Short mmCIF file of C-alpha atoms (C1' of nucleotides) in Angstrom, two decimals:
data_model
loop_
_atom_site.label_atom_id
_atom_site.label_comp_id
_atom_site.label_asym_id
_atom_site.label_seq_id
_atom_site.Cartn_x
_atom_site.Cartn_y
_atom_site.Cartn_z
CA MET J 1 117.68 116.42 115.46
CA LYS J 2 116.13 117.87 112.43
CA ASP J 3 113.04 120.04 113.18
CA THR J 4 111.83 120.08 109.46
CA HIS J 5 108.61 118.15 109.61
CA ARG J 6 106.82 117.27 106.19
CA SER J 7 103.61 118.38 107.63
CA GLY J 8 101.64 118.66 110.98
CA CYS J 9 99.33 115.66 110.14
CA PRO J 10 99.44 112.87 112.52
CA ILE J 11 99.55 110.19 110.25
CA ASN J 12 102.70 111.94 108.55
CA LEU J 13 104.47 112.89 111.82
CA THR J 14 103.87 109.00 112.88
CA LEU J 15 105.65 107.86 109.56
CA GLU J 16 108.40 110.49 110.16
CA ILE J 17 109.35 108.01 113.26
CA LEU J 18 107.91 104.57 112.22
CA GLY J 19 107.64 104.68 108.51
CA ASP J 20 110.46 102.33 107.71
CA ARG J 21 111.18 98.62 107.61
CA TRP J 22 112.50 98.15 110.96
CA SER J 23 111.64 100.50 113.95
CA LEU J 24 108.07 98.74 114.29
CA ILE J 25 110.09 95.31 114.39
CA VAL J 26 112.26 96.08 117.22
CA LEU J 27 109.75 97.72 119.13
CA ARG J 28 107.59 94.47 118.70
CA ASP J 29 110.40 92.39 119.89
CA MET J 30 110.84 94.64 122.63
CA MET J 31 107.44 94.50 123.90
CA PHE J 32 106.01 91.25 122.93
CA GLY J 33 109.33 89.06 122.99
CA ASN J 34 110.63 90.92 125.77
CA ARG J 35 114.02 91.54 124.32
CA ARG J 36 116.07 93.94 126.13
CA HIS J 37 119.66 93.62 124.88
CA PHE J 38 121.11 94.39 121.61
CA ARG J 39 122.59 90.91 120.83
CA GLU J 40 118.88 89.37 121.93
CA LEU J 41 117.51 92.22 119.34
CA LEU J 42 119.95 90.88 116.68
CA THR J 43 119.86 87.36 116.97
CA LYS J 44 116.48 86.17 118.11
CA SER J 45 113.96 88.14 115.56
CA GLU J 46 112.86 85.91 112.76
CA GLU J 47 113.47 88.67 110.44
CA GLY J 48 117.23 89.25 110.67
CA ILE J 49 118.22 92.76 111.20
CA ALA J 50 121.51 94.02 110.43
CA SER J 51 123.80 95.10 113.50
CA ASN J 52 124.13 98.44 111.78
CA ILE J 53 120.68 99.10 111.26
CA LEU J 54 119.62 98.06 114.57
CA ALA J 55 122.29 100.19 116.16
CA ASP J 56 120.62 103.48 114.25
CA ARG J 57 117.35 102.51 114.73
CA LEU J 58 117.73 102.17 118.65
CA ARG J 59 119.70 105.34 118.52
CA ARG J 60 116.66 106.92 116.90
CA LEU J 61 114.16 105.52 118.93
CA VAL J 62 115.70 106.45 122.32
CA ASP J 63 116.13 109.95 120.31
CA LYS J 64 112.76 109.68 119.79
CA GLY J 65 111.62 109.15 122.96
CA LEU J 66 110.15 105.74 122.54
CA ILE J 67 112.65 103.85 124.27
CA SER J 68 115.38 104.40 126.71
CA ARG J 69 118.64 103.35 127.13
CA GLN J 70 120.44 102.42 130.89
CA ASP J 71 123.70 100.61 131.97
CA ASP J 72 123.03 97.08 133.13
CA PRO J 73 124.27 96.64 136.81
CA SER J 74 125.04 92.94 136.00
CA HIS J 75 127.83 93.57 133.29
CA LYS J 76 129.82 96.66 132.71
CA GLN J 77 129.20 96.35 128.87
CA LYS J 78 125.53 95.83 128.68
CA ALA J 79 122.81 98.38 127.69
CA ILE J 80 119.13 97.39 128.78
CA TYR J 81 116.56 99.08 126.37
CA SER J 82 113.31 99.71 127.82
CA LEU J 83 109.79 100.98 126.34
CA THR J 84 108.98 104.45 127.42
CA GLU J 85 104.86 105.54 128.17
CA MET J 86 105.55 106.70 124.35
CA GLY J 87 106.27 103.38 123.41
CA ILE J 88 103.87 101.36 125.56
CA TRP J 89 101.23 103.65 124.00
CA LEU J 90 101.87 101.64 120.67
CA VAL J 91 100.04 98.72 121.90
CA PRO J 92 96.84 99.73 120.08
CA VAL J 93 98.76 100.22 116.96
CA PHE J 94 99.89 96.74 117.12
CA ALA J 95 96.60 95.40 117.64
CA ALA J 96 95.11 97.27 114.71
CA MET J 97 98.05 96.11 112.07
CA GLY J 98 98.26 93.16 113.30
CA SER J 99 94.41 92.34 112.91
CA TRP J 100 94.54 93.88 109.31
CA GLY J 101 98.06 91.68 108.64
CA ARG J 102 95.99 88.53 109.90
CA LYS J 103 92.71 89.22 107.85
CA PHE J 104 94.84 90.01 104.31
CA LEU J 105 98.27 88.30 104.57
CA PRO J 106 99.55 85.26 104.34
CA VAL J 107 100.41 85.12 107.87
CA THR J 108 101.84 81.75 109.98
CA GLU J 109 99.37 80.73 112.89
CA GLU J 110 102.34 80.38 115.33
CA LEU J 111 103.47 84.03 114.72
CA SER J 112 99.64 85.28 114.33
CA ILE J 113 98.07 83.72 117.53
CA ARG J 114 99.46 86.72 119.83
CA ALA J 115 97.57 89.22 117.08
CA GLU J 116 94.68 86.96 117.65
CA LEU J 117 94.24 87.47 121.16
CA LEU J 118 94.94 91.08 121.16
CA GLU J 119 92.24 91.37 118.82
CA ASP J 120 89.76 88.96 120.53
CA GLY J 121 90.61 90.78 124.17
CA GLY J 122 90.09 94.46 122.62
CA PRO J 123 90.74 97.63 124.53
CA ALA J 124 90.25 95.91 128.04
CA LEU J 125 93.57 93.62 126.97
CA TRP J 126 95.22 96.29 125.83
CA ASP J 127 94.80 98.23 128.62
CA ALA J 128 95.96 95.18 131.05
CA PHE J 129 99.05 94.77 128.45
CA MET J 130 99.83 98.32 129.01
CA SER J 131 99.72 98.41 132.96
CA GLU J 132 102.01 95.09 132.59
CA LEU J 133 104.49 96.78 130.24
CA ARG J 134 104.49 99.57 132.62
CA ALA J 135 105.64 97.00 135.24
CA LEU J 136 108.17 95.44 133.24
CA HIS J 137 109.75 98.53 131.67
CA LEU J 138 109.49 101.88 134.04
CA GLY J 139 109.27 99.67 137.40
CA ALA J 140 105.74 100.10 138.32
CA PRO J 141 103.79 97.88 140.60
CA SER J 142 103.17 94.56 138.90
CA PRO J 143 99.04 93.91 138.01
CA GLU J 144 97.62 90.42 139.11
CA ARG J 145 96.98 89.83 135.49
CA SER J 146 99.93 88.73 133.17
CA VAL J 147 99.00 89.42 129.56
CA PHE J 148 102.23 88.93 128.57
CA ALA J 149 102.29 85.47 129.95
CA GLU J 150 99.08 84.76 128.49
CA LEU J 151 100.20 85.58 124.73
CA GLN J 152 103.45 83.82 125.22
CA ALA J 153 101.65 80.58 126.59
CA ALA J 154 99.45 80.73 123.67
CA TYR J 155 102.58 81.49 121.38
CA GLU J 156 104.35 78.48 122.58
CA ALA J 157 101.21 76.07 122.54
CA ALA J 158 101.02 77.15 118.85
CA VAL J 159 104.57 76.22 118.37
CA LEU J 160 104.08 72.59 120.02
CA ARG J 161 100.92 71.81 118.37
CA ASN J 162 102.80 72.60 115.21
CA ARG J 163 105.61 70.29 115.90
CA MET J 164 103.39 67.46 116.89
CA SER J 165 101.55 67.80 113.77
CA LYS J 166 104.68 67.89 111.43
CA ALA J 167 106.21 65.00 113.32
CA VAL J 168 103.79 62.26 111.91
CA MET S 1 106.43 89.77 92.53
CA LYS S 2 108.78 88.29 95.04
CA ASP S 3 107.43 86.00 97.32
CA THR S 4 110.26 85.80 99.62
CA HIS S 5 108.83 87.07 103.30
CA ARG S 6 111.01 87.95 106.09
CA SER S 7 108.50 85.89 108.36
CA GLY S 8 104.77 85.24 108.57
CA CYS S 9 104.21 87.52 111.38
CA PRO S 10 101.41 89.83 110.66
CA ILE S 11 103.28 92.82 111.75
CA ASN S 12 106.23 91.78 109.86
CA LEU S 13 104.34 91.14 106.77
CA THR S 14 102.22 94.49 106.90
CA LEU S 15 105.43 96.27 107.19
CA GLU S 16 106.56 94.71 104.22
CA ILE S 17 103.89 96.59 102.36
CA LEU S 18 103.27 99.86 104.02
CA GLY S 19 106.67 100.00 105.81
CA ASP S 20 108.00 103.01 104.03
CA ARG S 21 107.54 106.83 104.41
CA TRP S 22 104.94 107.46 101.30
CA SER S 23 102.67 104.42 100.98
CA LEU S 24 100.53 105.16 104.05
CA ILE S 25 100.45 109.08 102.78
CA VAL S 26 99.09 107.77 99.62
CA LEU S 27 96.39 105.79 101.01
CA ARG S 28 95.24 108.53 103.25
CA ASP S 29 94.98 111.02 100.76
CA MET S 30 92.85 108.83 98.71
CA MET S 31 90.57 107.62 101.87
CA PHE S 32 90.32 110.85 103.46
CA GLY S 33 90.93 113.72 100.74
CA ASN S 34 89.32 111.42 97.88
CA ARG S 35 92.02 112.14 95.80
CA ARG S 36 91.45 109.99 92.81
CA HIS S 37 93.63 110.80 90.17
CA PHE S 38 97.72 110.85 90.02
CA ARG S 39 97.99 114.91 89.81
CA GLU S 40 95.63 115.37 92.35
CA LEU S 41 97.82 113.20 94.90
CA LEU S 42 100.73 114.84 93.22
CA THR S 43 99.99 118.16 93.97
CA LYS S 44 97.24 118.62 96.62
CA SER S 45 99.18 116.92 99.51
CA GLU S 46 101.07 118.90 102.17
CA GLU S 47 103.98 116.78 102.24
CA GLY S 48 105.03 116.80 98.55
CA ILE S 49 105.61 113.35 97.11
CA ALA S 50 107.90 113.36 94.16
CA SER S 51 106.43 111.98 90.84
CA ASN S 52 108.53 108.99 90.32
CA ILE S 53 107.86 107.62 93.93
CA LEU S 54 104.07 108.31 93.66
CA ALA S 55 104.15 106.16 90.20
CA ASP S 56 105.74 103.80 92.07
CA ARG S 57 103.67 103.43 95.06
CA LEU S 58 100.46 103.51 92.97
CA ARG S 59 101.92 100.48 91.08
CA ARG S 60 102.90 98.65 94.29
CA LEU S 61 99.74 99.20 96.00
CA VAL S 62 97.68 97.95 92.83
CA ASP S 63 100.09 95.01 92.85
CA LYS S 64 99.57 94.24 96.30
CA GLY S 65 95.89 94.37 95.95
CA LEU S 66 94.95 97.60 98.57
CA ILE S 67 93.98 99.95 95.35
CA SER S 68 92.86 99.50 91.86
CA ARG S 69 93.30 101.25 88.68
CA GLN S 70 90.52 102.21 86.01
CA ASP S 71 90.30 104.08 83.05
CA ASP S 72 88.23 107.50 83.52
CA PRO S 73 85.65 107.44 81.03
CA SER S 74 85.49 111.35 80.77
CA HIS S 75 89.25 111.37 79.65
CA LYS S 76 91.06 108.98 77.70
CA GLN S 77 94.41 109.86 79.53
CA LYS S 78 92.93 109.61 82.99
CA ALA S 79 93.42 107.02 85.32
CA ILE S 80 91.05 106.42 88.53
CA TYR S 81 92.43 105.00 91.61
CA SER S 82 90.02 103.46 93.91
CA LEU S 83 90.29 101.70 97.35
CA THR S 84 89.71 98.02 97.61
CA GLU S 85 87.97 95.90 100.38
CA MET S 86 92.00 95.46 101.60
CA GLY S 87 92.58 99.21 101.71
CA ILE S 88 89.35 100.25 103.06
CA TRP S 89 90.28 98.02 106.05
CA LEU S 90 92.79 100.20 107.06
CA VAL S 91 90.58 102.74 108.70
CA PRO S 92 91.18 101.19 112.01
CA VAL S 93 95.09 101.41 111.43
CA PHE S 94 94.59 104.89 110.41
CA ALA S 95 92.65 105.42 113.44
CA ALA S 96 95.25 103.72 116.07
CA MET S 97 98.19 105.65 114.28
CA GLY S 98 96.37 108.87 114.47
CA SER S 99 95.24 108.72 117.77
CA TRP S 100 98.90 107.97 118.58
CA GLY S 101 100.61 110.50 116.79
CA ARG S 102 97.92 113.38 118.41
CA LYS S 103 99.04 111.80 121.87
CA PHE S 104 102.69 112.10 121.45
CA LEU S 105 103.55 114.43 118.55
CA PRO S 106 103.62 118.16 117.47
CA VAL S 107 100.44 117.98 115.42
CA THR S 108 98.37 120.88 114.23
CA GLU S 109 94.75 121.47 114.75
CA GLU S 110 93.69 121.58 111.44
CA LEU S 111 95.45 118.21 110.41
CA SER S 112 94.54 116.52 113.40
CA ILE S 113 90.61 117.02 113.83
CA ARG S 114 89.86 114.53 111.45
CA ALA S 115 92.01 111.99 113.59
CA GLU S 116 90.04 113.34 116.76
CA LEU S 117 86.72 112.74 115.33
CA LEU S 118 87.86 109.27 114.35
CA GLU S 119 88.90 108.15 117.69
CA ASP S 120 85.90 109.82 119.65
CA GLY S 121 83.60 107.79 117.33
CA GLY S 122 85.30 104.54 118.00
CA PRO S 123 84.47 101.37 115.88
CA ALA S 124 81.02 102.40 115.13
CA LEU S 125 82.04 105.42 113.35
CA TRP S 126 84.79 103.62 111.62
CA ASP S 127 82.45 100.97 110.44
CA ALA S 128 79.99 103.81 109.01
CA PHE S 129 82.97 105.36 107.24
CA MET S 130 84.12 101.95 105.79
CA SER S 131 80.47 101.83 104.66
CA GLU S 132 81.02 105.23 103.01
CA LEU S 133 84.17 104.47 101.07
CA ARG S 134 82.57 101.17 99.75
CA ALA S 135 80.08 103.30 98.09
CA LEU S 136 82.31 105.93 97.16
CA HIS S 137 85.33 103.46 95.76
CA LEU S 138 83.26 100.11 94.80
CA GLY S 139 80.16 101.38 94.06
CA ALA S 140 78.27 100.05 96.99
CA PRO S 141 74.81 101.71 97.74
CA SER S 142 75.55 105.00 99.44
CA PRO S 143 74.83 105.05 103.69
CA GLU S 144 72.40 107.79 104.90
CA ARG S 145 75.03 109.08 106.98
CA SER S 146 78.19 110.64 105.75
CA VAL S 147 81.16 110.39 107.79
CA PHE S 148 83.40 111.34 104.96
CA ALA S 149 81.29 115.08 105.01
CA GLU S 150 81.31 115.40 108.69
CA LEU S 151 85.23 115.10 108.58
CA GLN S 152 85.56 117.36 105.99
CA ALA S 153 83.05 119.91 107.50
CA ALA S 154 85.01 119.42 110.82
CA TYR S 155 88.36 120.23 108.96
CA GLU S 156 87.22 122.92 106.95
CA ALA S 157 85.52 124.78 110.34
CA ALA S 158 89.38 124.27 111.70
CA VAL S 159 90.70 125.91 108.69
CA LEU S 160 88.40 128.61 109.06
CA ARG S 161 88.73 129.39 112.92
CA ASN S 162 92.37 129.24 112.30
CA ARG S 163 91.97 132.07 109.50
CA MET S 164 90.15 134.11 111.78
CA SER S 165 92.23 133.87 114.65
CA LYS S 166 95.41 134.97 112.44
CA ALA S 167 93.30 137.62 110.54
CA VAL S 168 93.16 139.56 114.08
"C1'" DC U 1 144.83 81.44 134.53
"C1'" DA U 2 144.60 81.39 129.51
"C1'" DA U 3 141.20 80.34 126.12
"C1'" DA U 4 137.02 81.03 124.72
"C1'" DA U 5 132.37 83.30 124.71
"C1'" DC U 6 130.01 87.17 124.75
"C1'" DT U 7 129.34 92.78 125.06
"C1'" DG U 8 127.47 96.44 122.18
"C1'" DC U 9 128.38 97.92 119.02
"C1'" DT U 10 132.02 100.18 114.28
"C1'" DT U 11 133.78 100.12 109.48
"C1'" DG U 12 133.98 98.99 104.57
"C1'" DC U 13 131.73 98.47 100.78
"C1'" DA U 14 127.87 96.98 97.57
"C1'" DT U 15 122.93 97.79 96.20
"C1'" DA U 16 118.59 99.66 96.37
"C1'" DA U 17 115.42 103.71 97.84
"C1'" DT U 18 114.36 108.57 97.69
"C1'" DA U 19 114.56 113.36 95.95
"C1'" DC U 20 114.84 116.88 92.72
"C1'" DA U 21 114.43 118.90 88.30
"C1'" DA U 22 113.20 118.29 83.61
"C1'" DG U 23 110.65 116.52 80.03
"C1'" DC U 24 107.28 113.89 76.57
"C1'" DA U 25 103.41 112.45 73.90
"C1'" DG U 26 98.72 112.53 73.70
"C1'" DT U 27 94.48 114.98 74.90
"C1'" DG U 28 91.33 118.83 75.77
"C1'" DT U 29 90.55 123.92 76.14
"C1'" DT U 30 89.93 128.50 74.55
"C1'" DA X 1 96.60 127.58 66.52
"C1'" DA X 2 98.08 128.21 71.50
"C1'" DC X 3 97.68 126.57 75.67
"C1'" DA X 4 97.09 123.64 79.70
"C1'" DC X 5 96.40 119.33 81.51
"C1'" DT X 6 96.98 114.18 81.82
"C1'" DG X 7 99.50 110.04 83.65
"C1'" DC X 8 103.61 109.36 83.82
"C1'" DT X 9 109.29 108.46 82.62
"C1'" DT X 10 114.06 109.80 82.75
"C1'" DG X 11 118.84 111.24 84.86
"C1'" DT X 12 121.17 112.47 88.20
"C1'" DA X 13 122.45 113.17 93.58
"C1'" DT X 14 121.98 111.62 97.68
"C1'" DT X 15 120.24 108.69 101.58
"C1'" DA X 16 119.07 104.03 103.24
"C1'" DT X 17 119.76 99.40 104.00
"C1'" DG X 18 121.81 94.75 103.49
"C1'" DC X 19 126.22 91.91 104.30
"C1'" DA X 20 130.31 90.35 106.37
"C1'" DA X 21 134.15 91.32 109.24
"C1'" DG X 22 136.12 92.96 113.03
"C1'" DC X 23 137.28 95.58 117.52
"C1'" DA X 24 137.82 96.60 122.54
"C1'" DG X 25 136.51 95.43 126.88
"C1'" DT X 26 134.07 91.67 130.10
"C1'" DT X 27 132.36 87.67 131.87
"C1'" DT X 28 132.66 82.89 131.78
"C1'" DT X 29 134.80 78.26 131.06
"C1'" DG X 30 138.25 74.21 131.30
#
DNA sequence: CAAAACTGCTTGCATAATACAAGCAGTGTT
DNA sequence: AACACTGCTTGTATTATGCAAGCAGTTTTG
């Protein structure tokens, strides 16, 4: 809980929270993969985060206010992690980073299809997605449109397409 | 020059390049502060980067293609660092991160005025700014509008305002 | 009803990144 | 001739990360 910031610049303050190799990966998986439990985050991500790092990041993100932690009623040892409003507002940041990555880095089709939809959809889509995240994570009423389902469907279609083409 | 990526996800690949505490600070200073020399970057930033870290980051960013390094004709020991197209395209990322930081973190007015203008200006302003960066860093013809000057003027006005209010 | 699997983590240890202070060889200015 | 400036490097201390193993309790399974 150190209150000594390097500067009051918004970019710097953002980096003091998100400027490492894992924080945004964890948030990405919570947001786009709907991973809500420790083990899900630990085992279901492509990148393979270590358990001690994951534990540390979850603690820090709760501490900084980007996510919250609650007990899972269905299992006495389970914890549910949820995005807060602060975390949900990272949608435009992910959209911008995704576009940049897609433009300049060797992304795979499967894993960049969501970024493409997010880029094409623009702020209107981001808003719809954020509304849905408020429903999924904060108990807000569900909007009609499910951007999450659209992203997921596009991803799974891409996976399938890829499998077909490989299984000549 | 390791080619082993954790995954082909655009967010992940972006983090593999920019996911640390200093890379984006260096790029921010080059972009918004027009710092082009090593000592400028070393001494004129609020955050106080260490010289070995700065040297390492400049090397890495050149290596990854976000900036370039040239000899300064005016001084045999001087090097000029310039943004590449890849670096210039980070403008929307900075805009998104700046907006998020401004919304949720304890920013100071002086240091967030540029983020505010960038947010209010939207994609049209970002485009104009990127055109100007191409002129400043890549030798492209100068556009009429100088977003850089606008940002700088707003910043200096904010500094002045702040000094006035403190010197009761 | 015992074995197996699953829960959110912790611990120990090796390696890598960061921070801080000092310094260096060459260049340009006074 | 003295001094300040140039882009760095070097050395050392601390912190972050990566990897493998394990743990106490809970739930599912044969």
